[in-house]
Each structure stands twice: as C-alpha cells, then as structure tokens.
Short mmCIF file of C-alpha atoms and ligand atoms in Angstrom, two decimals:
data_model
loop_
_atom_site.label_atom_id
_atom_site.label_comp_id
_atom_site.label_asym_id
_atom_site.label_seq_id
_atom_site.Cartn_x
_atom_site.Cartn_y
_atom_site.Cartn_z
CA MET A 178 -41.21 -19.62 -6.23
CA ILE A 179 -39.10 -17.04 -5.14
CA ILE A 180 -36.39 -17.47 -2.40
CA SER A 181 -36.12 -14.96 -0.18
CA GLY A 182 -33.28 -14.35 1.50
CA LYS A 183 -34.34 -11.17 3.87
CA GLU A 184 -36.88 -13.77 5.65
CA LEU A 185 -34.72 -16.79 5.58
CA SER A 186 -32.26 -14.65 7.60
CA ALA A 187 -34.21 -13.04 9.69
CA ARG A 188 -35.28 -16.13 11.11
CA MET A 189 -32.10 -17.43 11.31
CA LYS A 190 -30.88 -14.43 13.63
CA ALA A 191 -34.64 -14.44 16.14
CA ASP A 192 -32.65 -18.30 16.51
CA MET A 193 -29.21 -17.39 17.32
CA ALA A 194 -30.94 -14.63 19.09
CA ALA A 195 -32.79 -17.29 21.60
CA GLN A 196 -29.60 -19.43 21.64
CA VAL A 197 -27.03 -16.68 22.48
CA ALA A 198 -29.46 -15.12 25.05
CA GLU A 199 -28.38 -18.27 27.27
CA PHE A 200 -24.53 -17.74 26.81
CA PRO A 201 -24.14 -15.36 29.48
CA VAL A 202 -25.12 -17.51 32.16
CA LYS A 203 -23.72 -20.77 30.31
CA TYR A 204 -20.57 -19.65 29.54
CA GLY A 205 -20.22 -16.45 30.98
CA ARG A 206 -19.93 -14.33 28.19
CA VAL A 207 -21.45 -13.62 24.05
CA PRO A 208 -19.27 -14.48 21.19
CA HIS A 209 -17.77 -11.04 20.22
CA LEU A 210 -17.10 -10.04 16.96
CA VAL A 211 -13.98 -7.71 15.43
CA VAL A 212 -14.49 -6.32 12.22
CA ILE A 213 -11.62 -4.46 10.70
CA LEU A 214 -12.20 -1.60 7.93
CA VAL A 215 -9.52 0.40 5.67
CA GLY A 216 -10.37 3.34 3.79
CA ASP A 217 -13.85 4.95 3.16
CA ASP A 218 -15.01 2.84 0.79
CA PRO A 219 -18.88 3.17 0.93
CA ALA A 220 -19.58 -0.24 -0.36
CA SER A 221 -17.54 -1.34 3.05
CA GLN A 222 -18.40 1.16 4.72
CA SER A 223 -22.19 -0.39 4.04
CA TYR A 224 -21.10 -4.28 4.13
CA VAL A 225 -19.54 -3.46 8.10
CA ARG A 226 -22.91 -1.59 9.11
CA GLY A 227 -24.76 -4.00 8.23
CA LYS A 228 -21.89 -6.93 9.82
CA GLY A 229 -23.53 -4.51 12.56
CA LYS A 230 -26.72 -4.69 12.65
CA ALA A 231 -27.36 -8.26 12.03
CA CYS A 232 -24.70 -8.57 15.73
CA GLU A 233 -26.87 -6.44 17.35
CA VAL A 234 -30.35 -8.53 16.62
CA VAL A 235 -28.29 -11.53 17.76
CA GLY A 236 -26.91 -10.16 20.80
CA ILE A 237 -23.53 -10.78 19.29
CA ARG A 238 -20.52 -8.04 20.25
CA ASN A 239 -19.06 -6.28 17.49
CA THR A 240 -16.24 -3.82 17.51
CA THR A 241 -15.44 -2.21 14.50
CA ILE A 242 -11.44 -0.68 13.76
CA VAL A 243 -11.57 1.67 11.46
CA LYS A 244 -8.28 2.40 10.06
CA PRO A 245 -7.48 4.92 7.44
CA ALA A 246 -6.19 3.55 3.63
CA THR A 247 -2.83 4.86 4.33
CA ILE A 248 -2.22 2.06 6.70
CA THR A 249 1.06 -0.04 6.25
CA GLU A 250 0.66 -3.95 6.57
CA GLN A 251 2.92 -4.07 8.89
CA GLU A 252 0.29 -2.05 11.65
CA LEU A 253 -2.52 -3.80 10.47
CA LEU A 254 -0.79 -7.49 11.08
CA ASP A 255 0.24 -6.01 14.41
CA ILE A 256 -3.97 -5.49 15.22
CA ILE A 257 -4.79 -9.07 13.91
CA GLU A 258 -1.26 -10.07 16.06
CA GLY A 259 -3.13 -8.92 19.17
CA LEU A 260 -6.82 -9.52 18.29
CA ASN A 261 -5.03 -13.51 17.65
CA ASN A 262 -4.17 -13.38 21.08
CA ASP A 263 -6.55 -11.49 22.52
CA ASP A 264 -8.78 -14.39 24.52
CA GLY A 265 -12.45 -12.09 24.05
CA VAL A 266 -11.93 -12.15 20.68
CA ASP A 267 -13.87 -15.06 19.04
CA GLY A 268 -13.79 -13.98 15.46
CA ILE A 269 -11.80 -12.00 13.46
CA LEU A 270 -13.49 -10.35 10.10
CA VAL A 271 -10.95 -8.19 7.45
CA GLN A 272 -13.38 -6.46 5.39
CA LEU A 273 -12.06 -6.89 1.56
CA PRO A 274 -11.13 -5.25 -0.78
CA LEU A 275 -7.70 -3.91 0.85
CA PRO A 276 -6.37 -0.95 -0.32
CA ASP A 277 -3.15 -2.08 -3.38
CA HIS A 278 -0.34 -1.52 -0.47
CA ILE A 279 -1.62 -4.43 1.20
CA ASP A 280 -1.08 -7.86 -0.02
CA GLU A 281 -5.19 -9.26 0.75
CA ALA A 282 -3.20 -13.06 1.70
CA THR A 283 -0.54 -11.98 3.83
CA ILE A 284 -3.82 -10.34 5.86
CA ILE A 285 -5.80 -13.37 5.72
CA ASN A 286 -3.12 -16.07 6.62
CA ALA A 287 -2.15 -13.67 9.53
CA ILE A 288 -5.74 -13.96 10.79
CA ARG A 289 -6.01 -17.58 13.11
CA LYS A 290 -7.85 -20.27 11.86
CA ASP A 291 -10.42 -20.33 15.03
CA LYS A 292 -11.02 -17.11 14.80
CA ASP A 293 -11.42 -17.03 10.84
CA VAL A 294 -15.71 -16.51 10.68
CA ASP A 295 -15.06 -16.38 6.71
CA GLY A 296 -13.76 -19.44 5.95
CA PHE A 297 -11.12 -18.05 4.03
CA HIS A 298 -7.91 -18.57 5.78
CA PRO A 299 -5.70 -21.21 3.63
CA LEU A 300 -6.52 -23.96 6.48
CA ASN A 301 -9.95 -24.15 6.41
CA VAL A 302 -10.41 -23.95 2.29
CA ALA A 303 -8.31 -26.79 2.38
CA ALA A 304 -9.90 -28.81 5.32
CA LEU A 305 -13.38 -28.18 3.36
CA TRP A 306 -11.84 -29.78 0.11
CA MET A 307 -10.27 -32.82 2.33
CA LYS A 308 -13.35 -33.12 4.18
CA GLN A 309 -12.73 -32.16 7.67
CA PRO A 310 -14.63 -29.65 10.40
CA CYS A 311 -13.73 -26.33 9.21
CA THR A 312 -15.62 -22.70 8.83
CA VAL A 313 -17.51 -22.73 5.59
CA ALA A 314 -17.41 -19.46 3.35
CA CYS A 315 -20.56 -17.73 4.25
CA THR A 316 -21.69 -17.43 0.77
CA PRO A 317 -21.98 -20.75 -0.42
CA LYS A 318 -23.13 -21.61 3.19
CA GLY A 319 -25.60 -19.23 2.83
CA ILE A 320 -26.59 -20.87 -1.02
CA ILE A 321 -27.19 -24.08 0.20
CA ARG A 322 -28.98 -23.43 2.92
CA MET A 323 -31.53 -21.56 0.57
CA LEU A 324 -31.77 -24.42 -1.08
CA ASP A 325 -32.28 -26.55 1.41
CA GLU A 326 -35.17 -24.09 2.28
CA ALA A 327 -36.81 -23.95 -0.70
CA GLY A 328 -37.23 -28.07 -0.12
CA VAL A 329 -34.56 -28.64 -3.60
CA GLU A 330 -33.14 -31.63 -3.67
CA ILE A 331 -29.08 -32.01 -4.56
CA LYS A 332 -28.55 -34.83 -4.74
CA GLY A 333 -28.29 -36.65 -8.13
CA LYS A 334 -28.76 -33.37 -9.62
CA ARG A 335 -26.66 -31.46 -12.87
CA ALA A 336 -25.43 -28.06 -10.58
CA VAL A 337 -23.55 -25.83 -13.16
CA VAL A 338 -21.54 -22.90 -11.09
CA ILE A 339 -19.94 -19.85 -13.17
CA GLY A 340 -17.84 -18.02 -10.82
CA ARG A 341 -14.47 -20.01 -9.97
CA SER A 342 -13.48 -17.19 -7.64
CA GLN A 343 -12.15 -18.86 -4.31
CA ILE A 344 -14.85 -17.22 -1.76
CA VAL A 345 -17.61 -18.52 -4.25
CA GLY A 346 -17.79 -20.38 -6.62
CA LEU A 347 -15.40 -22.66 -5.98
CA PRO A 348 -16.62 -23.40 -2.63
CA VAL A 349 -20.01 -23.25 -3.70
CA ALA A 350 -19.26 -25.41 -6.04
CA LYS A 351 -18.03 -28.23 -3.52
CA LEU A 352 -20.40 -27.82 -1.12
CA LEU A 353 -22.92 -28.94 -4.37
CA LEU A 354 -20.07 -31.73 -5.06
CA ASP A 355 -20.72 -33.14 -0.84
CA ARG A 356 -24.33 -33.36 -1.38
CA ASN A 357 -23.57 -35.54 -3.80
CA ALA A 358 -24.62 -33.31 -7.07
CA THR A 359 -22.45 -33.16 -10.34
CA VAL A 360 -20.81 -30.63 -11.30
CA THR A 361 -19.47 -28.40 -13.65
CA ILE A 362 -17.83 -25.14 -12.77
CA CYS A 363 -17.54 -22.75 -16.19
CA HIS A 364 -15.28 -19.37 -15.86
CA SER A 365 -14.46 -16.56 -18.83
CA ARG A 366 -12.73 -18.90 -21.24
CA THR A 367 -15.81 -21.25 -20.97
CA LYS A 368 -16.66 -21.82 -24.75
CA ASP A 369 -21.09 -22.07 -25.71
CA LEU A 370 -21.56 -21.10 -22.02
CA GLY A 371 -25.24 -21.55 -23.28
CA ALA A 372 -24.84 -25.02 -24.29
CA VAL A 373 -23.36 -25.51 -20.73
CA THR A 374 -25.72 -23.76 -18.71
CA ARG A 375 -28.98 -25.36 -20.41
CA GLU A 376 -28.12 -28.66 -19.37
CA ALA A 377 -28.63 -27.37 -15.51
CA GLU A 378 -30.88 -28.62 -12.82
CA ILE A 379 -29.17 -25.76 -10.73
CA LEU A 380 -27.75 -23.08 -11.70
CA VAL A 381 -25.20 -20.78 -9.55
CA VAL A 382 -23.68 -17.86 -11.12
CA ALA A 383 -21.24 -15.38 -9.76
CA ILE A 384 -19.39 -13.41 -12.21
CA GLY A 385 -20.24 -9.63 -11.10
CA ARG A 386 -21.90 -8.23 -14.57
CA PRO A 387 -25.26 -7.12 -15.05
CA LYS A 388 -28.14 -9.32 -16.05
CA PHE A 389 -24.82 -11.43 -17.97
CA VAL A 390 -27.29 -14.67 -17.98
CA THR A 391 -30.59 -13.84 -20.39
CA ALA A 392 -33.31 -16.36 -20.40
CA ASP A 393 -32.11 -18.14 -23.72
CA MET A 394 -29.49 -19.86 -21.13
CA VAL A 395 -31.79 -21.16 -18.29
CA SER A 396 -33.70 -24.10 -19.51
CA PRO A 397 -37.55 -24.82 -18.14
CA GLY A 398 -38.05 -25.93 -14.57
CA THR A 399 -33.75 -24.65 -13.62
CA VAL A 400 -33.37 -23.70 -9.75
CA VAL A 401 -31.67 -20.01 -10.18
CA ILE A 402 -28.92 -18.97 -7.56
CA ASP A 403 -27.67 -15.46 -8.27
CA VAL A 404 -24.94 -13.90 -6.25
CA GLY A 405 -24.44 -11.11 -8.21
CA VAL A 406 -24.31 -7.79 -6.56
CA ASN A 407 -23.97 -5.02 -9.46
CA ARG A 408 -25.01 -1.45 -10.42
CA ASP A 409 -27.43 -1.76 -13.64
CA PRO A 410 -25.35 1.13 -15.35
CA GLU A 411 -29.11 2.64 -16.80
CA THR A 412 -31.15 3.26 -13.93
CA GLY A 413 -28.26 2.82 -10.80
CA LYS A 414 -30.21 0.07 -9.43
CA LEU A 415 -29.34 -3.22 -7.33
CA VAL A 416 -29.17 -6.00 -10.13
CA GLY A 417 -27.58 -9.40 -10.11
CA ASP A 418 -25.67 -11.24 -12.82
CA VAL A 419 -29.52 -12.29 -13.63
CA ASP A 420 -31.40 -11.30 -15.83
CA PHE A 421 -34.14 -11.75 -12.84
CA GLU A 422 -37.61 -10.65 -14.68
CA ALA A 423 -36.99 -12.77 -18.09
CA ILE A 424 -35.68 -15.86 -15.92
CA GLU A 425 -38.12 -15.85 -13.00
CA PRO A 426 -41.16 -16.83 -14.82
CA LYS A 427 -38.38 -20.57 -16.63
CA ALA A 428 -36.92 -21.02 -13.35
CA SER A 429 -38.79 -23.46 -11.06
CA VAL A 430 -36.69 -21.19 -7.57
CA ILE A 431 -35.24 -18.46 -7.94
CA THR A 432 -33.49 -15.60 -5.41
CA PRO A 433 -33.38 -12.03 -6.18
CA VAL A 434 -30.78 -8.92 -5.85
CA PRO A 435 -31.34 -7.41 -3.35
CA GLY A 436 -32.88 -9.71 -0.56
CA GLY A 437 -31.52 -12.41 -2.08
CA VAL A 438 -28.32 -14.58 -1.08
CA GLY A 439 -26.93 -10.77 0.20
CA PRO A 440 -28.78 -11.43 3.62
CA MET A 441 -27.77 -15.02 4.23
CA THR A 442 -24.36 -14.08 3.43
CA ILE A 443 -24.31 -12.44 6.73
CA ALA A 444 -26.96 -14.50 8.64
CA CYS A 445 -24.02 -17.33 8.48
CA LEU A 446 -21.31 -14.50 9.27
CA MET A 447 -23.48 -14.93 12.61
CA GLU A 448 -23.54 -18.65 12.39
CA ASN A 449 -19.84 -18.82 12.47
CA THR A 450 -19.13 -16.45 14.43
CA ILE A 451 -21.14 -18.27 17.23
CA GLU A 452 -19.58 -21.67 15.97
CA CYS A 453 -16.23 -20.10 16.85
CA PHE A 454 -17.24 -19.15 20.32
CA LEU A 455 -18.81 -22.61 21.08
CA ARG A 456 -15.68 -24.89 19.95
CA LYS A 457 -14.08 -22.83 22.17
CA LYS A 458 -15.60 -23.26 25.58
CA GLN A 459 -17.24 -26.87 24.18
CA GLY A 460 -13.10 -27.81 23.57
P1 LIG B 75 -14.84 -12.69 -9.27
O1 LIG B 75 -13.63 -12.86 -8.33
O2 LIG B 75 -14.07 -11.02 -9.68
O3 LIG B 75 -14.79 -14.14 -9.83
C1 LIG B 75 -15.54 -13.78 -11.12
C2 LIG B 75 -16.31 -15.31 -11.72
O4 LIG B 75 -16.41 -14.87 -12.97
C3 LIG B 75 -14.47 -15.58 -12.46
O5 LIG B 75 -14.07 -16.92 -12.18
C4 LIG B 75 -14.57 -15.32 -14.19
O6 LIG B 75 -13.67 -15.79 -14.83
C5 LIG B 75 -15.86 -15.33 -13.84
N1 LIG B 75 -16.45 -14.38 -15.33
C6 LIG B 75 -16.36 -13.35 -15.36
N2 LIG B 75 -16.79 -13.09 -17.04
C7 LIG B 75 -17.40 -14.30 -17.42
C8 LIG B 75 -17.46 -14.61 -18.79
N3 LIG B 75 -17.90 -13.81 -19.48
N4 LIG B 75 -18.39 -15.72 -18.55
C9 LIG B 75 -18.28 -16.54 -17.24
N5 LIG B 75 -17.67 -16.44 -16.64
C10 LIG B 75 -16.94 -14.93 -15.94
O7 LIG B 75 -16.04 -12.23 -8.15
P2 LIG B 75 -16.16 -12.90 -7.13
O8 LIG B 75 -16.24 -12.81 -5.86
O9 LIG B 75 -16.74 -14.52 -6.87
O10 LIG B 75 -17.97 -11.77 -7.00
C11 LIG B 75 -18.72 -12.93 -8.22
C12 LIG B 75 -19.90 -11.88 -8.08
O11 LIG B 75 -21.11 -11.83 -6.63
C13 LIG B 75 -19.76 -10.23 -7.86
O12 LIG B 75 -21.06 -9.50 -8.02
C14 LIG B 75 -19.84 -9.80 -5.81
O13 LIG B 75 -20.05 -8.83 -6.03
C15 LIG B 75 -20.75 -10.80 -5.46
N6 LIG B 75 -20.40 -10.95 -4.47
C16 LIG B 75 -21.62 -11.33 -3.42
C17 LIG B 75 -22.28 -12.40 -2.64
C18 LIG B 75 -23.27 -12.07 -2.05
O14 LIG B 75 -22.70 -11.73 -0.39
N7 LIG B 75 -23.95 -11.42 -2.17
C19 LIG B 75 -20.85 -12.09 -1.59
C20 LIG B 75 -19.43 -12.27 -2.36
C21 LIG B 75 -19.44 -11.95 -3.80
P3 LIG B 75 -12.34 -16.55 -14.88
O15 LIG B 75 -11.87 -17.59 -13.58
O16 LIG B 75 -11.67 -17.00 -16.19
O17 LIG B 75 -11.75 -14.88 -14.75
#
C-alpha cells in the first residue's frame, strides 16, 4: 500500500478551507502567515512558493517578505520583532537554511512562541518533550497523520527512526513514543544499522542520502516512511532516502518521494497557522 501524501494533504486543505471560510464572520478576519525568504536559493524559493499556493487553497492570507542574502542578522531580527508585535500576524516562518553569517538559532529564538508555526522555538520543543500544549513541527506531525490515515496501529510497535535532527528525527521519535511505540533512534555512529532496521515494524528514515536504505535492511511487512528529499546523482530526479522500487514489494505500507511526506508537511503548516490564530482568538 502506497500512502499518497498528495491526496491526504488535498483532503486536509479542503477541510481547512471550509473551516477558514467561516472565520471572517466568526472572528472578523482570516489567519495571516508571514514567510521570510532570505537570498535566492532555488530550493528555498520553490518551498516558499509551495507554502504560498497552499495558503491560497486554504484561504489563509500570505505575505512573503524577500530579502537579499546580504541582510544582516540585526536587520532580520528587527523585521521579526515588528511581526511579533503586529496583532494582524498569526504565524511567522523564516525559510531555512539562512546565509552563514546569520545564526539560525538566534533567529528561531526571536520568533514569539505563539507565532512559531514551524514548531522550532525552544519553548515549543521543550513543551513537546514535557507533553504540554505546543505547536508540533510540521513534518513529524504529518508523518503521524499519514500513519493514522493508513490505519497503522502505532501502540506496542517496534519503531526505528534513522536520523536525530531537531526538526525531523527527534520530534518524530517523541511522537511515536507518546503513541506507545517502542522507539530506537539511529544516527551516523550506529553500528550494524541493518541489524537494527530489520527489527523495525515501523521504519522512519530522515537522513538526506539518496536510496541509502536498501531492500536487505527491511523485513517483510514493515511500514516505511521516507522523509528524505534528494537528487538522484545519475538521473537528477527527486528521490528519497529509501530505494523505493526495491522496498515497495516488501513493505506493508510505504510513502513515495515525491508526493509523500512533503505535501503533508505543508498541509500541517496550514493547520499550525490556523491553530495559532484560534489560540489567540479563543484565548
Ligand atoms: P540532518 O539534520 O542533516 O540530519 C540527518 C541525520 O541523519 C543525522 O541525525 C545523521 O546522524 C543521520 N545520518 C547521516 N548519515 C547517516 C548514516 N550513514 N547512517 C545513519 N544515520 C545517518 O537532516 P534533516 O533536516 O533531519 O533532514 C533529513 C532529510 O529529510 C533530508 O533529505 C531533508 O531534505 C529531508 N526533509 C524533508 C522534509 C519534508 O517535508 N519532506 C522536511 C524536512 C527534511 P548524526 O546525527 O550522527 O550526524
């Protein structure tokens, strides 16, 4: 079974559009997401365009602020401060990565927790680990939604996550743990990775290396979630971290790249923006 993130995210966005259509009458306006793009990296430009398109579909107001790569850290902080204090702004997202002279942690910390639609602010991260109300990072949230949609029982399962980044590996491991999976987190120093992944009933792969996970690393019937977004060095096509063609016949459930986790991340960003708006409007 191949889980289409494209289809599920389209359904989520249609439901959100119906919800947002009632906001002008209920709350006097629609949610407003501000995206800041620094520099002219084509991948970042494409991600920002995708976010703008999703806002259009859902009916969320979107402002994109584009700044040259030469902007100073202080100038960027000043923009964020203005947006933090603007009551008409519900969500602030700074597209990563940033140029080397700007410290990403400083920028993420500057966004107010209640406007941090990415869920990257340390207070949101801490709240997630303490099981308190928070904004959950979009990609991990989208992964759990896909598992639920596919009818995968998480409770009691052996889950293996490859990758321990703050934005994917660690939060997805925590969400799986909260759903009562038994979770193993692997990384670049893990010895005999295949021996660990073959034990997995749910395998989440977030490394960033094309077709790194091969068929011999996956046991029959495994649920495989491929988070990776890479260019195939031979064909130049977009591929995941998993050798999809070889693993798809063995997996009980698998996500494709493209069209899997990626669209779900954007749908969950829309959801997070609405949640930030409602938290403010409903107190
Ligand atoms: P990251 O910060 O670079 O983290 C990569 C992780 O992979 C690290 O924890 C690293 O281990 C581990 N790793 C690297 N080589 C390994 C190896 N040989 N064996 C086992 N583990 C290894 O990357 P990220 O931000 O989490 O992103 C991962 C991938 O997901 C990328 O392709 C990215 O583009 C993609 N992504 C997709 C979405 C989406 O919406 N679809 C969202 C975010 C990211 P160490 O900690 O030991 O270095």
